[in-house]
PDB file of C-alpha atoms in Angstrom:
ATOM      1  CA  UNK A  14      -0.109  -0.174   0.097  1.00  0.00           C
ATOM      2  CA  UNK A  15       1.424   3.504  -0.972  1.00  0.00           C
ATOM      3  CA  UNK A  16       0.429   6.977   0.469  1.00  0.00           C
ATOM      4  CA  UNK A  17      -0.986   9.465  -1.601  1.00  0.00           C
ATOM      5  CA  UNK A  18       2.020  11.652  -3.163  1.00  0.00           C
ATOM      6  CA  UNK A  19       1.670  15.736  -3.078  1.00  0.00           C
ATOM      7  CA  UNK A  20       4.311  17.516  -5.003  1.00  0.00           C
ATOM      8  CA  UNK A  21       4.165  21.558  -4.453  1.00  0.00           C
ATOM      9  CA  UNK A  22       6.091  23.230  -7.028  1.00  0.00           C
ATOM     10  CA  UNK A  23       6.273  27.657  -6.713  1.00  0.00           C
ATOM     11  CA  UNK A  24       7.052  29.919  -9.531  1.00  0.00           C
ATOM     12  CA  UNK A  25       6.497  28.186 -12.246  1.00  0.00           C
ATOM     13  CA  UNK A  26       6.260  31.198 -14.447  1.00  0.00           C
ATOM     14  CA  UNK A  27      10.140  30.441 -14.539  1.00  0.00           C
ATOM     15  CA  UNK A  28       9.899  26.823 -15.497  1.00  0.00           C
ATOM     16  CA  UNK A  29      11.707  25.960 -18.734  1.00  0.00           C
ATOM     17  CA  UNK A  30       9.906  23.783 -21.527  1.00  0.00           C
ATOM     18  CA  UNK A  31      11.498  20.060 -20.546  1.00  0.00           C
ATOM     19  CA  UNK A  32      10.407  20.830 -16.763  1.00  0.00           C
ATOM     20  CA  UNK A  33       6.644  21.293 -17.804  1.00  0.00           C
ATOM     21  CA  UNK A  34       7.071  18.359 -20.270  1.00  0.00           C
ATOM     22  CA  UNK A  35       7.986  16.219 -17.030  1.00  0.00           C
ATOM     23  CA  UNK A  36       5.015  17.694 -15.019  1.00  0.00           C
ATOM     24  CA  UNK A  37       2.704  16.723 -18.041  1.00  0.00           C
ATOM     25  CA  UNK A  38       4.037  13.266 -18.253  1.00  0.00           C
ATOM     26  CA  UNK A  39       3.860  12.152 -14.890  1.00  0.00           C
ATOM     27  CA  UNK A  40       0.265  13.648 -14.930  1.00  0.00           C
ATOM     28  CA  UNK A  41      -0.401  11.922 -17.705  1.00  0.00           C
ATOM     29  CA  UNK A  42       1.019   8.257 -16.910  1.00  0.00           C
ATOM     30  CA  UNK A  43      -2.299   6.130 -16.522  1.00  0.00           C
ATOM     31  CA  UNK A  44      -0.052   2.961 -15.768  1.00  0.00           C
ATOM     32  CA  UNK A  45       0.713   4.671 -12.341  1.00  0.00           C
ATOM     33  CA  UNK A  46      -2.082   3.737  -9.785  1.00  0.00           C
ATOM     34  CA  UNK A  47      -0.727   5.577  -7.179  1.00  0.00           C
ATOM     35  CA  UNK A  48      -2.408   8.558  -5.698  1.00  0.00           C
ATOM     36  CA  UNK A  49      -0.215  11.888  -6.791  1.00  0.00           C
ATOM     37  CA  UNK A  50      -1.285  15.657  -6.942  1.00  0.00           C
ATOM     38  CA  UNK A  51       0.545  18.549  -8.051  1.00  0.00           C
ATOM     39  CA  UNK A  52       0.172  21.759  -6.760  1.00  0.00           C
ATOM     40  CA  UNK A  53       1.588  24.531  -8.656  1.00  0.00           C
ATOM     41  CA  UNK A  54       1.670  27.957  -7.986  1.00  0.00           C
ATOM     42  CA  UNK A  55       2.780  30.805 -10.476  1.00  0.00           C
ATOM     43  CA  UNK A  56       2.144  34.167 -10.586  1.00  0.00           C
ATOM     44  CA  UNK A  57      -0.526  35.124 -13.178  1.00  0.00           C
ATOM     45  CA  UNK A  58       0.406  39.205 -13.642  1.00  0.00           C
ATOM     46  CA  UNK A  59       3.635  37.341 -15.483  1.00  0.00           C
ATOM     47  CA  UNK A  60       1.790  34.800 -17.667  1.00  0.00           C
ATOM     48  CA  UNK A  61      -0.476  35.544 -20.566  1.00  0.00           C
ATOM     49  CA  UNK A  62      -1.628  33.286 -23.365  1.00  0.00           C
ATOM     50  CA  UNK A  63       1.673  33.234 -25.398  1.00  0.00           C
ATOM     51  CA  UNK A  64       3.514  31.819 -22.035  1.00  0.00           C
ATOM     52  CA  UNK A  65       4.981  28.547 -22.284  1.00  0.00           C
ATOM     53  CA  UNK A  66       2.862  27.633 -18.815  1.00  0.00           C
ATOM     54  CA  UNK A  67      -0.278  28.514 -20.643  1.00  0.00           C
ATOM     55  CA  UNK A  68       0.325  26.001 -23.014  1.00  0.00           C
ATOM     56  CA  UNK A  69       1.304  23.052 -20.529  1.00  0.00           C
ATOM     57  CA  UNK A  70      -1.933  24.331 -18.399  1.00  0.00           C
ATOM     58  CA  UNK A  71      -4.201  24.079 -21.735  1.00  0.00           C
ATOM     59  CA  UNK A  72      -2.605  20.689 -22.644  1.00  0.00           C
ATOM     60  CA  UNK A  73      -3.415  19.322 -19.151  1.00  0.00           C
ATOM     61  CA  UNK A  74      -7.148  20.575 -19.399  1.00  0.00           C
ATOM     62  CA  UNK A  75      -7.732  18.722 -22.564  1.00  0.00           C
ATOM     63  CA  UNK A  76      -6.615  15.608 -20.606  1.00  0.00           C
ATOM     64  CA  UNK A  77      -9.806  15.873 -18.237  1.00  0.00           C
ATOM     65  CA  UNK A  78     -10.672  11.922 -19.063  1.00  0.00           C
ATOM     66  CA  UNK A  79      -7.421  11.282 -17.129  1.00  0.00           C
ATOM     67  CA  UNK A  80      -7.172  13.840 -14.528  1.00  0.00           C
ATOM     68  CA  UNK A  81      -8.484  16.573 -12.795  1.00  0.00           C
ATOM     69  CA  UNK A  82      -7.605  20.128 -12.886  1.00  0.00           C
ATOM     70  CA  UNK A  83      -8.543  22.826 -10.541  1.00  0.00           C
ATOM     71  CA  UNK A  84      -7.467  26.058 -11.010  1.00  0.00           C
ATOM     72  CA  UNK A  85      -7.442  28.797  -8.377  1.00  0.00           C
ATOM     73  CA  UNK A  86      -6.470  32.396  -8.113  1.00  0.00           C
ATOM     74  CA  UNK A  87      -5.265  33.679  -5.062  1.00  0.00           C
ATOM     75  CA  UNK A  88      -4.806  37.592  -4.737  1.00  0.00           C
ATOM     76  CA  UNK A  89      -1.873  39.115  -2.718  1.00  0.00           C
ATOM     77  CA  UNK A  90      -1.535  38.454   0.915  1.00  0.00           C
ATOM     78  CA  UNK A  91      -1.166  41.582   3.252  1.00  0.00           C
ATOM     79  CA  UNK A  92       0.854  41.496   6.539  1.00  0.00           C
ATOM     80  CA  UNK A  93      -2.270  40.640   8.703  1.00  0.00           C
ATOM     81  CA  UNK A  94      -2.765  37.426   6.875  1.00  0.00           C
ATOM     82  CA  UNK A  95       0.970  36.567   6.790  1.00  0.00           C
ATOM     83  CA  UNK A  96       0.845  36.871  10.459  1.00  0.00           C
ATOM     84  CA  UNK A  97      -2.451  34.866  11.001  1.00  0.00           C
ATOM     85  CA  UNK A  98      -0.617  32.014   8.624  1.00  0.00           C
ATOM     86  CA  UNK A  99       2.302  32.261  10.685  1.00  0.00           C
ATOM     87  CA  UNK A 100       0.644  32.022  14.080  1.00  0.00           C
ATOM     88  CA  UNK A 101      -1.943  29.442  12.759  1.00  0.00           C
ATOM     89  CA  UNK A 102       1.247  27.075  11.856  1.00  0.00           C
ATOM     90  CA  UNK A 103       3.112  28.015  15.035  1.00  0.00           C
ATOM     91  CA  UNK A 104      -0.296  27.091  17.274  1.00  0.00           C
ATOM     92  CA  UNK A 105       0.360  30.847  18.615  1.00  0.00           C
ATOM     93  CA  UNK A 106      -2.728  32.850  20.309  1.00  0.00           C
ATOM     94  CA  UNK A 107      -3.156  36.535  20.653  1.00  0.00           C
ATOM     95  CA  UNK A 108      -2.377  39.987  18.364  1.00  0.00           C
ATOM     96  CA  UNK A 109       0.569  39.776  15.675  1.00  0.00           C
ATOM     97  CA  UNK A 110       3.603  40.490  16.922  1.00  0.00           C
ATOM     98  CA  UNK A 111       5.380  40.980  13.223  1.00  0.00           C
ATOM     99  CA  UNK A 112       5.726  44.879  12.442  1.00  0.00           C
TER     100      UNK A 112
END
């Protein structure tokens, strides 16, 4: 029995073609019966329709029979949100201390 694998990749707006091809290959491997999830993060303000990442995302979206692609757009986090996230991760109660 294998545990699910979750891989988080940040700054995909800087990924090269070979790296994006490997991601596509990993996600389209129908022979792999193990649970596998990739969380990909990128700056949408740096990726337009001509960017290589857009092409990869379109290719993955076309594989809807093989995989489930969910796209979430998050805004920028302010100081208060970052403080709250850090405090939550560290199990700290009270007012944020970071200035």
